[in-house]
mmCIF file of C-alpha atoms in Angstrom:
data_model
loop_
_atom_site.group_PDB
_atom_site.id
_atom_site.type_symbol
_atom_site.label_atom_id
_atom_site.label_comp_id
_atom_site.label_asym_id
_atom_site.label_seq_id
_atom_site.Cartn_x
_atom_site.Cartn_y
_atom_site.Cartn_z
ATOM 1 C CA UNK E 14 25.653 -43.867 41.922
ATOM 2 C CA UNK E 15 22.891 -43.269 39.823
ATOM 3 C CA UNK E 16 19.527 -45.180 40.085
ATOM 4 C CA UNK E 17 16.618 -44.405 37.310
ATOM 5 C CA UNK E 18 13.689 -45.879 37.021
ATOM 6 C CA UNK E 19 12.915 -46.843 40.921
ATOM 7 C CA UNK E 20 10.459 -45.076 42.531
ATOM 8 C CA UNK E 21 12.273 -45.005 45.777
ATOM 9 C CA UNK E 22 14.466 -42.200 44.388
ATOM 10 C CA UNK E 23 11.756 -40.362 42.913
ATOM 11 C CA UNK E 24 10.246 -39.259 46.079
ATOM 12 C CA UNK E 25 7.372 -41.737 46.012
ATOM 13 C CA UNK E 26 7.114 -44.452 48.783
ATOM 14 C CA UNK E 27 5.922 -48.167 48.085
ATOM 15 C CA UNK E 28 2.665 -47.528 49.799
ATOM 16 C CA UNK E 29 1.755 -44.676 47.070
ATOM 17 C CA UNK E 30 2.118 -46.990 44.334
ATOM 18 C CA UNK E 31 -0.470 -48.552 42.763
ATOM 19 C CA UNK E 32 -1.106 -51.585 40.097
ATOM 20 C CA UNK E 33 0.618 -50.958 36.947
ATOM 21 C CA UNK E 34 2.838 -48.258 38.616
ATOM 22 C CA UNK E 35 5.167 -50.848 40.456
ATOM 23 C CA UNK E 36 5.657 -52.709 37.178
ATOM 24 C CA UNK E 37 9.116 -52.329 35.295
ATOM 25 C CA UNK E 38 7.238 -51.821 31.993
ATOM 26 C CA UNK E 39 5.647 -48.798 32.924
ATOM 27 C CA UNK E 40 8.923 -46.904 34.206
ATOM 28 C CA UNK E 41 10.264 -44.550 31.266
ATOM 29 C CA UNK E 42 14.099 -43.611 31.689
ATOM 30 C CA UNK E 43 14.891 -41.414 28.410
ATOM 31 C CA UNK E 44 17.908 -41.001 26.363
ATOM 32 C CA UNK E 45 20.808 -41.606 28.167
ATOM 33 C CA UNK E 46 23.517 -41.246 25.496
ATOM 34 C CA UNK E 47 24.568 -37.569 26.501
ATOM 35 C CA UNK E 48 24.329 -38.232 30.146
ATOM 36 C CA UNK E 49 27.686 -40.495 29.959
ATOM 37 C CA UNK E 50 30.661 -37.958 29.264
ATOM 38 C CA UNK E 51 29.173 -35.736 32.245
ATOM 39 C CA UNK E 52 29.604 -38.458 34.974
ATOM 40 C CA UNK E 53 32.604 -40.192 34.065
ATOM 41 C CA UNK E 54 33.432 -41.118 37.739
ATOM 42 C CA UNK E 55 30.335 -42.685 38.217
ATOM 43 C CA UNK E 56 31.090 -46.420 39.732
ATOM 44 C CA UNK E 57 27.640 -47.639 39.987
ATOM 45 C CA UNK E 58 24.455 -47.687 37.854
ATOM 46 C CA UNK E 59 20.961 -49.492 38.151
ATOM 47 C CA UNK E 60 18.494 -48.283 35.301
ATOM 48 C CA UNK E 61 15.142 -49.961 35.683
ATOM 49 C CA UNK E 62 12.391 -49.530 33.177
ATOM 50 C CA UNK E 63 11.084 -50.085 30.011
ATOM 51 C CA UNK E 64 13.945 -50.632 27.258
ATOM 52 C CA UNK E 65 11.615 -51.201 24.360
ATOM 53 C CA UNK E 66 10.032 -47.785 23.924
ATOM 54 C CA UNK E 67 6.532 -49.004 24.968
ATOM 55 C CA UNK E 68 6.673 -46.620 28.412
ATOM 56 C CA UNK E 69 5.329 -43.185 27.837
ATOM 57 C CA UNK E 70 8.297 -41.084 27.281
ATOM 58 C CA UNK E 71 10.024 -43.660 25.142
ATOM 59 C CA UNK E 72 11.312 -46.363 27.335
ATOM 60 C CA UNK E 73 15.025 -46.142 27.664
ATOM 61 C CA UNK E 74 17.711 -45.369 24.998
ATOM 62 C CA UNK E 75 21.472 -46.198 26.565
ATOM 63 C CA UNK E 76 23.534 -44.798 23.437
ATOM 64 C CA UNK E 77 27.173 -45.508 23.227
ATOM 65 C CA UNK E 78 28.009 -46.076 26.616
ATOM 66 C CA UNK E 79 31.309 -44.247 28.062
ATOM 67 C CA UNK E 80 31.944 -44.869 31.902
ATOM 68 C CA UNK E 81 35.632 -45.561 32.773
ATOM 69 C CA UNK E 82 35.251 -45.808 36.059
ATOM 70 C CA UNK E 83 31.617 -48.390 36.396
ATOM 71 C CA UNK E 84 32.278 -51.172 38.584
ATOM 72 C CA UNK E 85 28.505 -52.156 38.954
ATOM 73 C CA UNK E 86 26.112 -52.030 36.114
ATOM 74 C CA UNK E 87 22.705 -53.289 36.479
ATOM 75 C CA UNK E 88 20.131 -53.040 33.434
ATOM 76 C CA UNK E 89 16.611 -54.190 34.545
ATOM 77 C CA UNK E 90 14.011 -54.527 31.538
ATOM 78 C CA UNK E 91 10.745 -56.071 30.996
ATOM 79 C CA UNK E 92 11.534 -55.823 27.471
ATOM 80 C CA UNK E 93 15.264 -55.114 26.219
ATOM 81 C CA UNK E 94 15.848 -53.614 22.827
ATOM 82 C CA UNK E 95 18.381 -55.115 20.288
ATOM 83 C CA UNK E 96 20.186 -51.504 20.276
ATOM 84 C CA UNK E 97 20.232 -51.375 24.239
ATOM 85 C CA UNK E 98 21.839 -55.104 24.267
ATOM 86 C CA UNK E 99 24.319 -54.001 21.880
ATOM 87 C CA UNK E 100 25.000 -50.967 23.417
ATOM 88 C CA UNK E 101 25.888 -52.651 26.716
ATOM 89 C CA UNK E 102 27.711 -55.640 25.121
ATOM 90 C CA UNK E 103 30.201 -52.984 22.907
ATOM 91 C CA UNK E 104 30.502 -50.409 25.702
ATOM 92 C CA UNK E 105 34.306 -49.907 25.331
ATOM 93 C CA UNK E 106 35.166 -48.633 28.483
ATOM 94 C CA UNK E 107 34.073 -51.114 31.148
ATOM 95 C CA UNK E 108 37.625 -52.365 32.217
ATOM 96 C CA UNK E 109 37.064 -52.102 35.888
ATOM 97 C CA UNK E 110 33.358 -53.710 35.780
ATOM 98 C CA UNK E 111 32.963 -56.365 38.242
ATOM 99 C CA UNK E 112 29.131 -56.892 38.494
ATOM 100 C CA UNK E 113 27.224 -56.730 35.410
ATOM 101 C CA UNK E 114 23.306 -57.713 35.193
ATOM 102 C CA UNK E 115 21.053 -57.718 32.145
ATOM 103 C CA UNK E 116 17.241 -58.229 32.274
ATOM 104 C CA UNK E 117 16.248 -59.304 28.604
ATOM 105 C CA UNK E 118 12.758 -59.554 29.304
ATOM 106 C CA UNK E 119 9.986 -60.152 26.152
ATOM 107 C CA UNK E 120 8.884 -59.442 22.949
ATOM 108 C CA UNK E 121 5.452 -58.788 24.655
ATOM 109 C CA UNK E 122 6.888 -55.889 26.234
ATOM 110 C CA UNK E 123 8.966 -54.646 23.280
ATOM 111 C CA UNK E 124 11.767 -56.344 23.694
ATOM 112 C CA UNK E 125 13.942 -57.588 20.516
ATOM 113 C CA UNK E 126 17.195 -58.420 21.943
ATOM 114 C CA UNK E 127 18.196 -62.074 20.899
ATOM 115 C CA UNK E 128 20.895 -64.449 22.150
ATOM 116 C CA UNK E 129 22.974 -63.091 19.402
ATOM 117 C CA UNK E 130 22.982 -59.795 20.830
ATOM 118 C CA UNK E 131 23.963 -61.446 24.127
ATOM 119 C CA UNK E 132 26.736 -63.582 21.863
ATOM 120 C CA UNK E 133 28.306 -60.147 21.443
ATOM 121 C CA UNK E 134 29.116 -59.378 25.110
ATOM 122 C CA UNK E 135 30.000 -63.485 25.619
ATOM 123 C CA UNK E 136 32.947 -62.920 23.088
ATOM 124 C CA UNK E 137 34.459 -60.120 25.045
ATOM 125 C CA UNK E 138 37.891 -60.901 26.347
ATOM 126 C CA UNK E 139 38.451 -57.274 27.284
ATOM 127 C CA UNK E 140 36.563 -57.189 30.799
ATOM 128 C CA UNK E 141 39.489 -58.615 33.060
ATOM 129 C CA UNK E 142 37.547 -57.601 36.274
ATOM 130 C CA UNK E 143 34.169 -58.986 35.898
ATOM 131 C CA UNK E 144 33.137 -61.571 38.562
ATOM 132 C CA UNK E 145 29.364 -61.436 38.234
ATOM 133 C CA UNK E 146 27.819 -61.693 35.151
ATOM 134 C CA UNK E 147 23.905 -62.026 35.299
ATOM 135 C CA UNK E 148 21.963 -62.758 32.100
ATOM 136 C CA UNK E 149 18.282 -62.513 33.348
ATOM 137 C CA UNK E 150 14.729 -62.645 32.715
ATOM 138 C CA UNK E 151 15.532 -64.070 29.356
ATOM 139 C CA UNK E 152 13.399 -65.809 27.024
ATOM 140 C CA UNK E 153 15.792 -67.293 25.331
ATOM 141 C CA UNK E 154 17.814 -68.911 28.249
ATOM 142 C CA UNK E 155 17.957 -72.341 26.871
ATOM 143 C CA UNK E 156 20.095 -70.812 24.082
ATOM 144 C CA UNK E 157 22.832 -68.805 26.163
ATOM 145 C CA UNK E 158 23.549 -72.612 27.612
ATOM 146 C CA UNK E 159 26.053 -73.453 24.448
ATOM 147 C CA UNK E 160 27.058 -70.095 24.030
ATOM 148 C CA UNK E 161 28.004 -69.712 27.805
ATOM 149 C CA UNK E 162 29.657 -73.148 27.990
ATOM 150 C CA UNK E 163 32.149 -71.700 24.947
ATOM 151 C CA UNK E 164 32.833 -68.433 26.372
ATOM 152 C CA UNK E 165 36.096 -67.696 27.365
ATOM 153 C CA UNK E 166 34.455 -64.714 29.532
ATOM 154 C CA UNK E 167 32.809 -67.183 31.716
ATOM 155 C CA UNK E 168 35.811 -69.001 32.682
ATOM 156 C CA UNK E 169 36.701 -65.362 34.439
ATOM 157 C CA UNK E 170 33.574 -65.270 36.599
ATOM 158 C CA UNK E 171 32.627 -66.543 40.016
ATOM 159 C CA UNK E 172 29.045 -65.879 39.862
ATOM 160 C CA UNK E 173 26.647 -66.542 36.644
ATOM 161 C CA UNK E 174 23.268 -65.494 37.126
ATOM 162 C CA UNK E 175 20.338 -66.938 34.752
ATOM 163 C CA UNK E 176 17.398 -66.691 36.916
ATOM 164 C CA UNK E 177 13.880 -65.342 36.148
ATOM 165 C CA UNK E 178 14.106 -66.719 32.566
ATOM 166 C CA UNK E 179 12.649 -69.743 30.548
ATOM 167 C CA UNK E 180 15.003 -72.544 30.973
ATOM 168 C CA UNK E 181 13.629 -75.372 29.757
ATOM 169 C CA UNK E 182 14.010 -79.165 30.676
ATOM 170 C CA UNK E 183 16.336 -79.065 27.185
ATOM 171 C CA UNK E 184 18.371 -76.064 28.625
ATOM 172 C CA UNK E 185 18.715 -78.087 31.904
ATOM 173 C CA UNK E 186 19.993 -81.024 29.881
ATOM 174 C CA UNK E 187 22.069 -79.042 28.176
ATOM 175 C CA UNK E 188 23.696 -77.258 30.927
ATOM 176 C CA UNK E 189 24.144 -80.734 32.872
ATOM 177 C CA UNK E 190 26.242 -82.041 29.446
ATOM 178 C CA UNK E 191 28.244 -78.887 29.817
ATOM 179 C CA UNK E 192 28.761 -78.992 34.030
ATOM 180 C CA UNK E 193 32.219 -79.107 33.568
ATOM 181 C CA UNK E 194 32.480 -75.739 31.979
ATOM 182 C CA UNK E 195 30.892 -74.410 35.142
ATOM 183 C CA UNK E 196 32.403 -76.281 38.058
ATOM 184 C CA UNK E 197 34.918 -73.041 38.580
ATOM 185 C CA UNK E 198 31.923 -71.048 39.593
ATOM 186 C CA UNK E 199 31.441 -70.214 43.471
ATOM 187 C CA UNK E 200 27.566 -69.601 41.915
ATOM 188 C CA UNK E 201 25.288 -70.310 39.318
ATOM 189 C CA UNK E 202 21.932 -68.801 39.856
ATOM 190 C CA UNK E 203 18.823 -70.826 37.902
ATOM 191 C CA UNK E 204 16.112 -69.805 40.201
ATOM 192 C CA UNK E 205 12.723 -68.727 39.213
ATOM 193 C CA UNK E 206 13.169 -69.892 35.562
ATOM 194 C CA UNK E 207 9.432 -70.243 34.029
#
């Protein structure tokens, strides 16, 4: 298992962290592209930090993700870059992936990923094991609803997490209008939307 950007795994303790030290946008993970070939047996990955390059050290660059044994992945950011969103969406070696969570964040934190970048993931038909999909912390949550309703990938899920985003009344109405597309889900989380 690899955890990047989580102060608990960096030798610190919660009591030692103050102010911005605990904010997700201040973590710098760095360039990870060369790492993937070195850890082919990796099954669990959690990255937490700035993906837009605002943090000291340049944020996070995922590069071409090549993790054939990955079953659980979380990419938590305050601002997901378009390049990283596309790297996740286009990762070719994730057939065993069961749990995927992406935090898209906000442009004020360097995030330039859009619903079109999420669409690249939603168009995939080669993730047979995926049961949990989290498209969290998305300012474009309303735009995701019709895309999710039309996605074949969603029909295979048991859990869909759209929490922490900006789902408005319009998005909620679109969700209700497409309710039959989500009836198979055990869990649909839209909590803590702004």
